[in-house]
PDB file of C-alpha atoms and ligand atoms in Angstrom:
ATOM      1  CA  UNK G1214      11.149 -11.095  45.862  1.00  0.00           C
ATOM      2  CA  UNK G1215      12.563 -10.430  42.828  1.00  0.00           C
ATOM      3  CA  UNK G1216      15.612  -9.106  42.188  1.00  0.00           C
ATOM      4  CA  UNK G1217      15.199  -7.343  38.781  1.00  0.00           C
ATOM      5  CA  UNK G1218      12.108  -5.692  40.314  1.00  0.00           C
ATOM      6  CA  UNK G1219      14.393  -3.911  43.557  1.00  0.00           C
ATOM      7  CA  UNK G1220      16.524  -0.800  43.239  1.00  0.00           C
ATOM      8  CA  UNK G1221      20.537  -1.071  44.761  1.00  0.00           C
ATOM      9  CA  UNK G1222      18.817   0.799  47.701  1.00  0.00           C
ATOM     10  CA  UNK G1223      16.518  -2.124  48.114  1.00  0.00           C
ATOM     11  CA  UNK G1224      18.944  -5.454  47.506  1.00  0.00           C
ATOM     12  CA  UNK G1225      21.573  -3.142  50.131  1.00  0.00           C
ATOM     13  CA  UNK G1226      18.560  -3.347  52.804  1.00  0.00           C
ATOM     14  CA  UNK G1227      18.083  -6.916  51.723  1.00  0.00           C
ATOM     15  CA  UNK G1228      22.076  -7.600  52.404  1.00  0.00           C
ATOM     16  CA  UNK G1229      21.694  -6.568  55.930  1.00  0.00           C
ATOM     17  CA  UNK G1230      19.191  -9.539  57.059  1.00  0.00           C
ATOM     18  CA  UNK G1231      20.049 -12.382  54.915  1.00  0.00           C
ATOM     19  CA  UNK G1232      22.636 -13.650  52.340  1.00  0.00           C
ATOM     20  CA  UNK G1233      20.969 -16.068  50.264  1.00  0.00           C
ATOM     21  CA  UNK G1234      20.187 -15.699  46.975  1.00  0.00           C
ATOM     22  CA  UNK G1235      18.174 -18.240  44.481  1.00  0.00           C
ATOM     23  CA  UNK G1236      18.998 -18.037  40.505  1.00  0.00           C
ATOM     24  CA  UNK G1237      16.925 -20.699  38.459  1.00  0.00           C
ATOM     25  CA  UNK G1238      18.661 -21.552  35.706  1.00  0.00           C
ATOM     26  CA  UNK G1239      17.578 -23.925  32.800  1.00  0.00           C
ATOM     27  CA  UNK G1240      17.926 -24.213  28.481  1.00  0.00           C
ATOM     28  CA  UNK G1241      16.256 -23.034  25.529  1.00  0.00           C
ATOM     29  CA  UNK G1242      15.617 -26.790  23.790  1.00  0.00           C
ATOM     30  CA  UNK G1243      13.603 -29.154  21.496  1.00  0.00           C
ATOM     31  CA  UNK G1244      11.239 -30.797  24.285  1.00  0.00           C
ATOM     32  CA  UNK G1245       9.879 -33.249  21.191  1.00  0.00           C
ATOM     33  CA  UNK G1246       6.573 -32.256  19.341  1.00  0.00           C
ATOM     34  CA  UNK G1247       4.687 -32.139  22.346  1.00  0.00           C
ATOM     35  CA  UNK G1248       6.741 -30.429  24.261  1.00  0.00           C
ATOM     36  CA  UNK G1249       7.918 -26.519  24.435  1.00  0.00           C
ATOM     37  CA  UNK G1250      11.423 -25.083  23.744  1.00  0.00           C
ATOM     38  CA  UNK G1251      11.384 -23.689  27.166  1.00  0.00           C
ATOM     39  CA  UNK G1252      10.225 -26.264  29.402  1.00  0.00           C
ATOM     40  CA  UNK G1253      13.641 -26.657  31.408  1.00  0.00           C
ATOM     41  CA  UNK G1254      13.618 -22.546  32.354  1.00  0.00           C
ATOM     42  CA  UNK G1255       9.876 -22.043  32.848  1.00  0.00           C
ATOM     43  CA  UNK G1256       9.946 -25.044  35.198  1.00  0.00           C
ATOM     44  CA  UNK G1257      12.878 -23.522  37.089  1.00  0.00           C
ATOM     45  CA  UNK G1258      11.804 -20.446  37.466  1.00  0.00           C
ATOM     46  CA  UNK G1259       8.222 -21.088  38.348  1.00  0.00           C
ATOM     47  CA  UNK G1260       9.404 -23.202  41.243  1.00  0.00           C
ATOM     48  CA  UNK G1261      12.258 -20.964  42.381  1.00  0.00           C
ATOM     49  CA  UNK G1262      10.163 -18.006  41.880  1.00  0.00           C
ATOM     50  CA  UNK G1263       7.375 -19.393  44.557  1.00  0.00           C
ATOM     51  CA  UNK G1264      10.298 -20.636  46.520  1.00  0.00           C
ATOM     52  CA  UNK G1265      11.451 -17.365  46.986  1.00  0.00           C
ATOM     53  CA  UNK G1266       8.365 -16.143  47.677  1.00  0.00           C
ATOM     54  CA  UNK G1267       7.714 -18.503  50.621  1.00  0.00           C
ATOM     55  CA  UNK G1268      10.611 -17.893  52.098  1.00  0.00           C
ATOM     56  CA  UNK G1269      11.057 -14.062  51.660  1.00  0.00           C
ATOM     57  CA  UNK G1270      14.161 -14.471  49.759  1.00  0.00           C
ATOM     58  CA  UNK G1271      15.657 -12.573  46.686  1.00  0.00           C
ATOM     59  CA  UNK G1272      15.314 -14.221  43.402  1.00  0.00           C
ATOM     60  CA  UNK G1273      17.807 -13.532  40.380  1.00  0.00           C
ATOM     61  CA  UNK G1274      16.706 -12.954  36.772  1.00  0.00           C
ATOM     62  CA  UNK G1275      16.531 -16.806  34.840  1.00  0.00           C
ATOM     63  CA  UNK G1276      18.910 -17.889  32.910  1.00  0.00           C
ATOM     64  CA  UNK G1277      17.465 -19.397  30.046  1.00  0.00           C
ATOM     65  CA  UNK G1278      20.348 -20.909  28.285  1.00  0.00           C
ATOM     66  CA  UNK G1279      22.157 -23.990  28.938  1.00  0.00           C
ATOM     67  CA  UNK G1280      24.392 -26.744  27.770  1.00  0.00           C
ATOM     68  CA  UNK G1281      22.173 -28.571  25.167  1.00  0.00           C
ATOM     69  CA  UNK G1282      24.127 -29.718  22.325  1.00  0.00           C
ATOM     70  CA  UNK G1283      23.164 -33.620  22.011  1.00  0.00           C
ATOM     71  CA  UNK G1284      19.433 -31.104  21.436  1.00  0.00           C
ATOM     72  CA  UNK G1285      20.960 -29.617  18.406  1.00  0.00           C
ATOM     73  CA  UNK G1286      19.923 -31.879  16.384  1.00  0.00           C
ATOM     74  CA  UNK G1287      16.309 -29.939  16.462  1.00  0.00           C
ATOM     75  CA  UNK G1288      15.254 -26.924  15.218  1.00  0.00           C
ATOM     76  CA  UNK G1289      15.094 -24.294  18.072  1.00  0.00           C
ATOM     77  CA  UNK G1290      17.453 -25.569  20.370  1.00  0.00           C
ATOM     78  CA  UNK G1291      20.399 -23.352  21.485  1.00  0.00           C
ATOM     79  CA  UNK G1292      23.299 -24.311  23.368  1.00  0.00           C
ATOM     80  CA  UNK G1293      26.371 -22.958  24.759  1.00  0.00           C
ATOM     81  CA  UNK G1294      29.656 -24.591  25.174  1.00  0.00           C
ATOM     82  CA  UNK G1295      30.984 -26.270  28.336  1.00  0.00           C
ATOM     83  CA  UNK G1296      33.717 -23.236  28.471  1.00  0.00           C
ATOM     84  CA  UNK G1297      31.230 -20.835  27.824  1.00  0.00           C
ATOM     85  CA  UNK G1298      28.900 -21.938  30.802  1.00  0.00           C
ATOM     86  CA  UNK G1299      31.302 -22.475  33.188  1.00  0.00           C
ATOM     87  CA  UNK G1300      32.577 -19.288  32.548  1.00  0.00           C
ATOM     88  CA  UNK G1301      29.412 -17.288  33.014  1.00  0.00           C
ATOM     89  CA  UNK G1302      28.205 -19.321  35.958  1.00  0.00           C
ATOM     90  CA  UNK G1303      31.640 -18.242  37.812  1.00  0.00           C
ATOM     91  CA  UNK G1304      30.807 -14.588  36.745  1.00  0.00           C
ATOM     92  CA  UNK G1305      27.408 -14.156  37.512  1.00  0.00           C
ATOM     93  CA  UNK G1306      28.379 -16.227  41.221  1.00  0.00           C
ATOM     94  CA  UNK G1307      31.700 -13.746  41.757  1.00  0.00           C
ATOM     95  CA  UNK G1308      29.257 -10.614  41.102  1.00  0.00           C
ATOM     96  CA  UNK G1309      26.817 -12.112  44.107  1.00  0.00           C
ATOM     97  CA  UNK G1310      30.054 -12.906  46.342  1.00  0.00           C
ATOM     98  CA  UNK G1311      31.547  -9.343  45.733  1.00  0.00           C
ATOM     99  CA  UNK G1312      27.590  -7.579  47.123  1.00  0.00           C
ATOM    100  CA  UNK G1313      28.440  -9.917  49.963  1.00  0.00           C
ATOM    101  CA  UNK G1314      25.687 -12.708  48.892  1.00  0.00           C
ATOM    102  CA  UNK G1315      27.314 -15.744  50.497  1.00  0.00           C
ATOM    103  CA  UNK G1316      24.493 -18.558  49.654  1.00  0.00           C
ATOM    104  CA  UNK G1317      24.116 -19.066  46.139  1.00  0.00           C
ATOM    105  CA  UNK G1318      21.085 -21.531  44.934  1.00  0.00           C
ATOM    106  CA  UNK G1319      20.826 -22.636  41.524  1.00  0.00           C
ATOM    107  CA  UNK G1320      17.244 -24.420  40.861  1.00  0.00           C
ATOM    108  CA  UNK G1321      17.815 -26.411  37.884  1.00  0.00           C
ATOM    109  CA  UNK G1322      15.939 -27.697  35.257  1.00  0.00           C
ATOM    110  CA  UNK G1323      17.900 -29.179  32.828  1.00  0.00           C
ATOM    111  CA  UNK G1324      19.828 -32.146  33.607  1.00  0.00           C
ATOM    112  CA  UNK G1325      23.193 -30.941  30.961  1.00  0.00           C
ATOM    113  CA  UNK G1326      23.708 -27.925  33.423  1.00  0.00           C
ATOM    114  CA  UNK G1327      24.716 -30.341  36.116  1.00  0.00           C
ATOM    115  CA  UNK G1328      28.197 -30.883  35.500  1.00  0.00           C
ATOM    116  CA  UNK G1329      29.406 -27.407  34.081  1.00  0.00           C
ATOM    117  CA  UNK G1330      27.517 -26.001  37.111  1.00  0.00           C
ATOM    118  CA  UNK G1331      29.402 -27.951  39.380  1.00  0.00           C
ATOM    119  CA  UNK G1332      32.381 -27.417  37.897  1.00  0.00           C
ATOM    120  CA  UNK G1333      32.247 -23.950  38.013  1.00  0.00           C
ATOM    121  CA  UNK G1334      31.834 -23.988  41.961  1.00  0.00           C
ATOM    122  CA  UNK G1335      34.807 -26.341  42.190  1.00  0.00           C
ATOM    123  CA  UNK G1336      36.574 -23.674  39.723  1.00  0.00           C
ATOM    124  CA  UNK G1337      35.675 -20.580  42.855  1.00  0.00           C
ATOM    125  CA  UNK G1338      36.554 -22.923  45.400  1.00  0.00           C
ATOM    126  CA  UNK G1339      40.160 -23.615  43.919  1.00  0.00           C
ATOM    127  CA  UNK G1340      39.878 -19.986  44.263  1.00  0.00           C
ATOM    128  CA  UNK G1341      39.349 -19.583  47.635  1.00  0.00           C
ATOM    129  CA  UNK G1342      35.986 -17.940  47.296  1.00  0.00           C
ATOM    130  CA  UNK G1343      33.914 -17.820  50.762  1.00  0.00           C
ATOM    131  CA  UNK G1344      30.256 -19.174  50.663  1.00  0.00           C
ATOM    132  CA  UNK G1345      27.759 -21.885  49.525  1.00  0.00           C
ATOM    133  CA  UNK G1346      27.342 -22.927  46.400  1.00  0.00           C
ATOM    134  CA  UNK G1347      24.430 -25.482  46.061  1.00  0.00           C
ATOM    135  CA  UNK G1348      22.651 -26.923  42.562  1.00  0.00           C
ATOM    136  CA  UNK G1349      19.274 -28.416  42.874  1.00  0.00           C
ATOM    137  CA  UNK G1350      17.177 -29.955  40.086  1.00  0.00           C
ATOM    138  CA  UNK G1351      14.101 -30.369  41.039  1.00  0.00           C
ATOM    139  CA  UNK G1352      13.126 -33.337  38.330  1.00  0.00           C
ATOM    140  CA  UNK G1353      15.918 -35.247  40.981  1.00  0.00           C
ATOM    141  CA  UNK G1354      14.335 -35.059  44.167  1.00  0.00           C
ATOM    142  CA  UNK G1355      13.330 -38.296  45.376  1.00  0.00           C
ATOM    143  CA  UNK G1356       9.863 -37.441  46.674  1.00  0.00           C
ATOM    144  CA  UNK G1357       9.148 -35.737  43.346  1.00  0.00           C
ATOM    145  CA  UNK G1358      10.254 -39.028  41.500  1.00  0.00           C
ATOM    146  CA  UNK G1359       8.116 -41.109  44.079  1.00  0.00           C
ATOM    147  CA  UNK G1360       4.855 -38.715  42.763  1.00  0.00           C
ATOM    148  CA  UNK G1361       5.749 -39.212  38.928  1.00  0.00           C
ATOM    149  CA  UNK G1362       5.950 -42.979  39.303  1.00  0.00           C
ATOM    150  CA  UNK G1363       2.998 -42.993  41.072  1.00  0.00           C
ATOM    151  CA  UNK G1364       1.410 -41.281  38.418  1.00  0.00           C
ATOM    152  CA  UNK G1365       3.180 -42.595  35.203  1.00  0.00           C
ATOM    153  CA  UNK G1366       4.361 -45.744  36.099  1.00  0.00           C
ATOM    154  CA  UNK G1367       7.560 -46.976  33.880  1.00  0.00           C
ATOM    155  CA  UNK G1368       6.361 -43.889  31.218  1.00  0.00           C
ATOM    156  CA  UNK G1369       8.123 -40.442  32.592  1.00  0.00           C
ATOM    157  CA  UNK G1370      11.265 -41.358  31.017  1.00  0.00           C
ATOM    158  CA  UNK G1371      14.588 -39.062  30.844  1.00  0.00           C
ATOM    159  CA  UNK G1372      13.606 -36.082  28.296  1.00  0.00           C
ATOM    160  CA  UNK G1373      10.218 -34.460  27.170  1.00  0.00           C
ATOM    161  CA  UNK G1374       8.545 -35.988  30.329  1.00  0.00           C
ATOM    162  CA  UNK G1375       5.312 -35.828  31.145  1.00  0.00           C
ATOM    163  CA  UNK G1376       5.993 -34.588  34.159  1.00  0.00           C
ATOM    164  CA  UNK G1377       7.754 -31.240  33.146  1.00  0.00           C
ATOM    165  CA  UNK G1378       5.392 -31.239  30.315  1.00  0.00           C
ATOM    166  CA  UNK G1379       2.267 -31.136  32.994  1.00  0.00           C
ATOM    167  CA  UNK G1380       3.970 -28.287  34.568  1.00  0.00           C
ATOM    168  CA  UNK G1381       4.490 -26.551  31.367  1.00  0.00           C
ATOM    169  CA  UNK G1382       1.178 -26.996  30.972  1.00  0.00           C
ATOM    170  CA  UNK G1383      -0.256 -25.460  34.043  1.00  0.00           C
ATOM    171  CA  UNK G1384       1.469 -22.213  33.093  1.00  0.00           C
ATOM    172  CA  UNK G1385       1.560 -21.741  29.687  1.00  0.00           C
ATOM    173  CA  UNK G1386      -1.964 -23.562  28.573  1.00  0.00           C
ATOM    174  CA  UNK G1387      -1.673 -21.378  25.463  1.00  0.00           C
ATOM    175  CA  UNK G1388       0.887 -22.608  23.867  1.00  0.00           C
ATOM    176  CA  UNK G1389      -0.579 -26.137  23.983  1.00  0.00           C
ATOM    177  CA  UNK G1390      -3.263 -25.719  21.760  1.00  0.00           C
ATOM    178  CA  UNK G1391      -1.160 -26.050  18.707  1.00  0.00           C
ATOM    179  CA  UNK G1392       0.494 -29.366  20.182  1.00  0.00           C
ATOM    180  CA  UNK G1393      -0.107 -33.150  19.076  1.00  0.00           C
ATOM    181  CA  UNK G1394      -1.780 -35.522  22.123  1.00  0.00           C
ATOM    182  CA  UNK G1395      -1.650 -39.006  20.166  1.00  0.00           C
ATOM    183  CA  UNK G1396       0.446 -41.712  21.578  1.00  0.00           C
ATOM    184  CA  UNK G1397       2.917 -43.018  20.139  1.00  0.00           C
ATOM    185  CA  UNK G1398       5.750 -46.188  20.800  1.00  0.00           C
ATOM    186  CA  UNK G1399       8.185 -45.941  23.665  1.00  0.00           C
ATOM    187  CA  UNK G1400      11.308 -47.521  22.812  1.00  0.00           C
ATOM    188  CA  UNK G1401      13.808 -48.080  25.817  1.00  0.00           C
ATOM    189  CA  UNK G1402      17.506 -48.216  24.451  1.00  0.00           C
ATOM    190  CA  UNK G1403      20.628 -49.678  26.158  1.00  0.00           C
ATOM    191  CA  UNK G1404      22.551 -45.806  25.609  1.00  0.00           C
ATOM    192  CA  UNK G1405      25.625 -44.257  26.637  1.00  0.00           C
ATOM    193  CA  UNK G1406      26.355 -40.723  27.775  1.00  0.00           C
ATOM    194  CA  UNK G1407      26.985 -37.776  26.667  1.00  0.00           C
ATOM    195  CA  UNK G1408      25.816 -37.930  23.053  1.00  0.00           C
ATOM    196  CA  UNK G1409      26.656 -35.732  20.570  1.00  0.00           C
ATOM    197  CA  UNK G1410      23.665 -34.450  18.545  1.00  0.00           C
ATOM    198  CA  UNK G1411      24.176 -36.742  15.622  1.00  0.00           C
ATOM    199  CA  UNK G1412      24.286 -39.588  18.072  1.00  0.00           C
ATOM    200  CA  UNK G1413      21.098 -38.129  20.017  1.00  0.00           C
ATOM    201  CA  UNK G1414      18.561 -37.913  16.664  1.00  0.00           C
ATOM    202  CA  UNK G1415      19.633 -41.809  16.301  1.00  0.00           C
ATOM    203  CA  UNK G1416      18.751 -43.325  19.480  1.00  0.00           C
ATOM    204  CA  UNK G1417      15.527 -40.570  20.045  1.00  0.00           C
ATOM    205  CA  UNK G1418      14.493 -39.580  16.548  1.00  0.00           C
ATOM    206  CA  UNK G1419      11.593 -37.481  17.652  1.00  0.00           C
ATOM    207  CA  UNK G1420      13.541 -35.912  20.679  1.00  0.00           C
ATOM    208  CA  UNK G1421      11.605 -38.010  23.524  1.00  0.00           C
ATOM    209  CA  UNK G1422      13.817 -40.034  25.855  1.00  0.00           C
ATOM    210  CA  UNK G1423      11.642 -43.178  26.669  1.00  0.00           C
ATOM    211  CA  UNK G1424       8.737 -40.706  27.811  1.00  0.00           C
ATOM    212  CA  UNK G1425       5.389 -40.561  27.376  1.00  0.00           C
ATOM    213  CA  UNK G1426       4.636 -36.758  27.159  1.00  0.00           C
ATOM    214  CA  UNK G1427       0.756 -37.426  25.756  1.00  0.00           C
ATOM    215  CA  UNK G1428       0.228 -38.400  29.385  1.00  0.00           C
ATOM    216  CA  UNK G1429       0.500 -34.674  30.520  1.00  0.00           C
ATOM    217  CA  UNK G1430      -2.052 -33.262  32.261  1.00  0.00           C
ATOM    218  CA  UNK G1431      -2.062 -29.598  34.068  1.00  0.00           C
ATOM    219  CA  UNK G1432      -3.356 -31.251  37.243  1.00  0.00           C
ATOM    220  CA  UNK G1433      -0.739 -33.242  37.824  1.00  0.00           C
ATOM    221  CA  UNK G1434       1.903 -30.387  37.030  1.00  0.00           C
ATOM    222  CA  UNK G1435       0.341 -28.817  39.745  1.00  0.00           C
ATOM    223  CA  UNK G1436       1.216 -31.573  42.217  1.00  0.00           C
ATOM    224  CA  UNK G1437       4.327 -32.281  40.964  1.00  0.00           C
ATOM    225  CA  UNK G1438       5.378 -28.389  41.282  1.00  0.00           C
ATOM    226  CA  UNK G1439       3.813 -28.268  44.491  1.00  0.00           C
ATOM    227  CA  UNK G1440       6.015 -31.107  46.244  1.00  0.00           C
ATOM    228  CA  UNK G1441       9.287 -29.685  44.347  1.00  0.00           C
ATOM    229  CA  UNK G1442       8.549 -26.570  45.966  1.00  0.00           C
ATOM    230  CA  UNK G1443       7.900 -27.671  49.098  1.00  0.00           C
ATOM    231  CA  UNK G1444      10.879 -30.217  49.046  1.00  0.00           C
ATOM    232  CA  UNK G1445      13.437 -27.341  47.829  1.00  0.00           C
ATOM    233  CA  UNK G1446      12.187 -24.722  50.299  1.00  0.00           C
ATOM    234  CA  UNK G1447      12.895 -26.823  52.825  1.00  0.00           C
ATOM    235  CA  UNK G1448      16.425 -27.686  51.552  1.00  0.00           C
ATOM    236  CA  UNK G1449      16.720 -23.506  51.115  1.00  0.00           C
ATOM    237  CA  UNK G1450      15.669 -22.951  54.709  1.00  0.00           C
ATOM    238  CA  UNK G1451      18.612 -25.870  56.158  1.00  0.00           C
ATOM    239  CA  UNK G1452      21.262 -24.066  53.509  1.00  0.00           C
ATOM    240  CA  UNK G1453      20.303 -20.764  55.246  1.00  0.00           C
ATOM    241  CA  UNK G1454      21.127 -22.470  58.955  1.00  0.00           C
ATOM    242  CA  UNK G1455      24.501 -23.574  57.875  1.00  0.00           C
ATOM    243  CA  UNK G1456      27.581 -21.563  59.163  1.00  0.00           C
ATOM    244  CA  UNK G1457      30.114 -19.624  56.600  1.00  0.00           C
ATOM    245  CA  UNK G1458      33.301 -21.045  57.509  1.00  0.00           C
TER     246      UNK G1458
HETATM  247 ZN1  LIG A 742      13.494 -30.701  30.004  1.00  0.00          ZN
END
């Protein structure tokens, strides 16, 4: 169910039954050569989308910006600022809360939305605002970590991963055609965090974070997707059982 295909009429009917809402959210960034700009969103909102679907609840438009600047370094990459975020995470959150959605689930894909994200829910809490606000990343899920070790070993590595890259794969096969597939060297750096995006181009000058992203394939996108969905619906389906206090 998709929100930006319902009328008011519809998402008032909607209100009635169920409070829950799911908004993917993930950033428009350099994913390496082999990877695309918008790996972090398209992930996100595949998996949220078909989350929704399973469960019969209301999915919100993407958003397909996040907070990427150690990326801007790269040609492509857009980022907004940790005031900027936090800010519109708090106002697209208070325009749910006001319809009366009380269960607000942010699929993630990007792991720099983490901490703005949160801090914007403990920004509505100091508020007082009434509800749950949960963020999931589904690239953090245990059982989805188990299945990319299983497949790539030591090689999924922090950024451009072959993992998300498999899944970008799957659903956009087109824009793959024009990509490199040759290996190259994986070089694991002792690092600290955040970088700025001077600092980022020196430890991972060709935007890869110890990854192996030649080692995508689309089949194993589609099992990786698979168990995040499955994995996240069910954490979607407990957040629905909880009580409002
Ligand atoms: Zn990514």
């Amino acid at each position: 169910m998709l929100l930006e295909n319902m009328s008011y009429v519809e998402v008032e009917a909607y209100l009635v039954e169920k409070d829950t809402i799911i908004i993917p959210i993930g950033s428009t960034e350099q994913h390496s050569p082999y990877g695309i700009i918008g790996t972090d969103f398209i992930t996100a909102e595949a998996i949220a989308r078909e989350v929704g679907r399973r469960l019969d609840i209301l999915v919100a438009p993407t958003i397909t910006y996040g907070m990427s600047q150690h990326h801007m370094g790269f040609k492509g990459t857009v980022t907004l600022s940790p005031e900027t975020m936090i800010s519109m995470v708090k106002d697209i959150v208070n325009s749910f809360l006001e319809h009366g959605f009380r269960r607000i689930v942010f699929i993630n894909g990007h792991g720099g939305n983490i901490e703005p994200v949160k801090t914007a829910f403990s920004q509505l809490k100091y508020e007082n605002k009434k509800g749950i606000f949960e963020i999931i990343s589904w690239f953090l899920l245990p059982e989805v970590q188990e299945i990319e070790r299983d497949i790539f070993e030591d090689k999924n590595g922090y950024h451009a991963t072959p993992s998300e890259i498999s899944i970008t794969k799957l659903l956009r096969p087109d824009a793959f055609k024009t990509k490199p597939t040759e290996k190259k060297r994986i070089t694991k750096n002792k690092i600290y965090f955040p970088l700025s995006a001077e600092e980022f181009k020196k430890a991972y000058p060709d935007g890869r974070m110890e990854s192996a992203p030649w080692l995508a394939k689309e089949k194993y996108g589609k099992l990786i997707m698979e168990e995040a969905i499955r994995v996240i619906s069910r954490k979607v389906r407990d957040i629905q059982k909880i009580k409002i206090l």
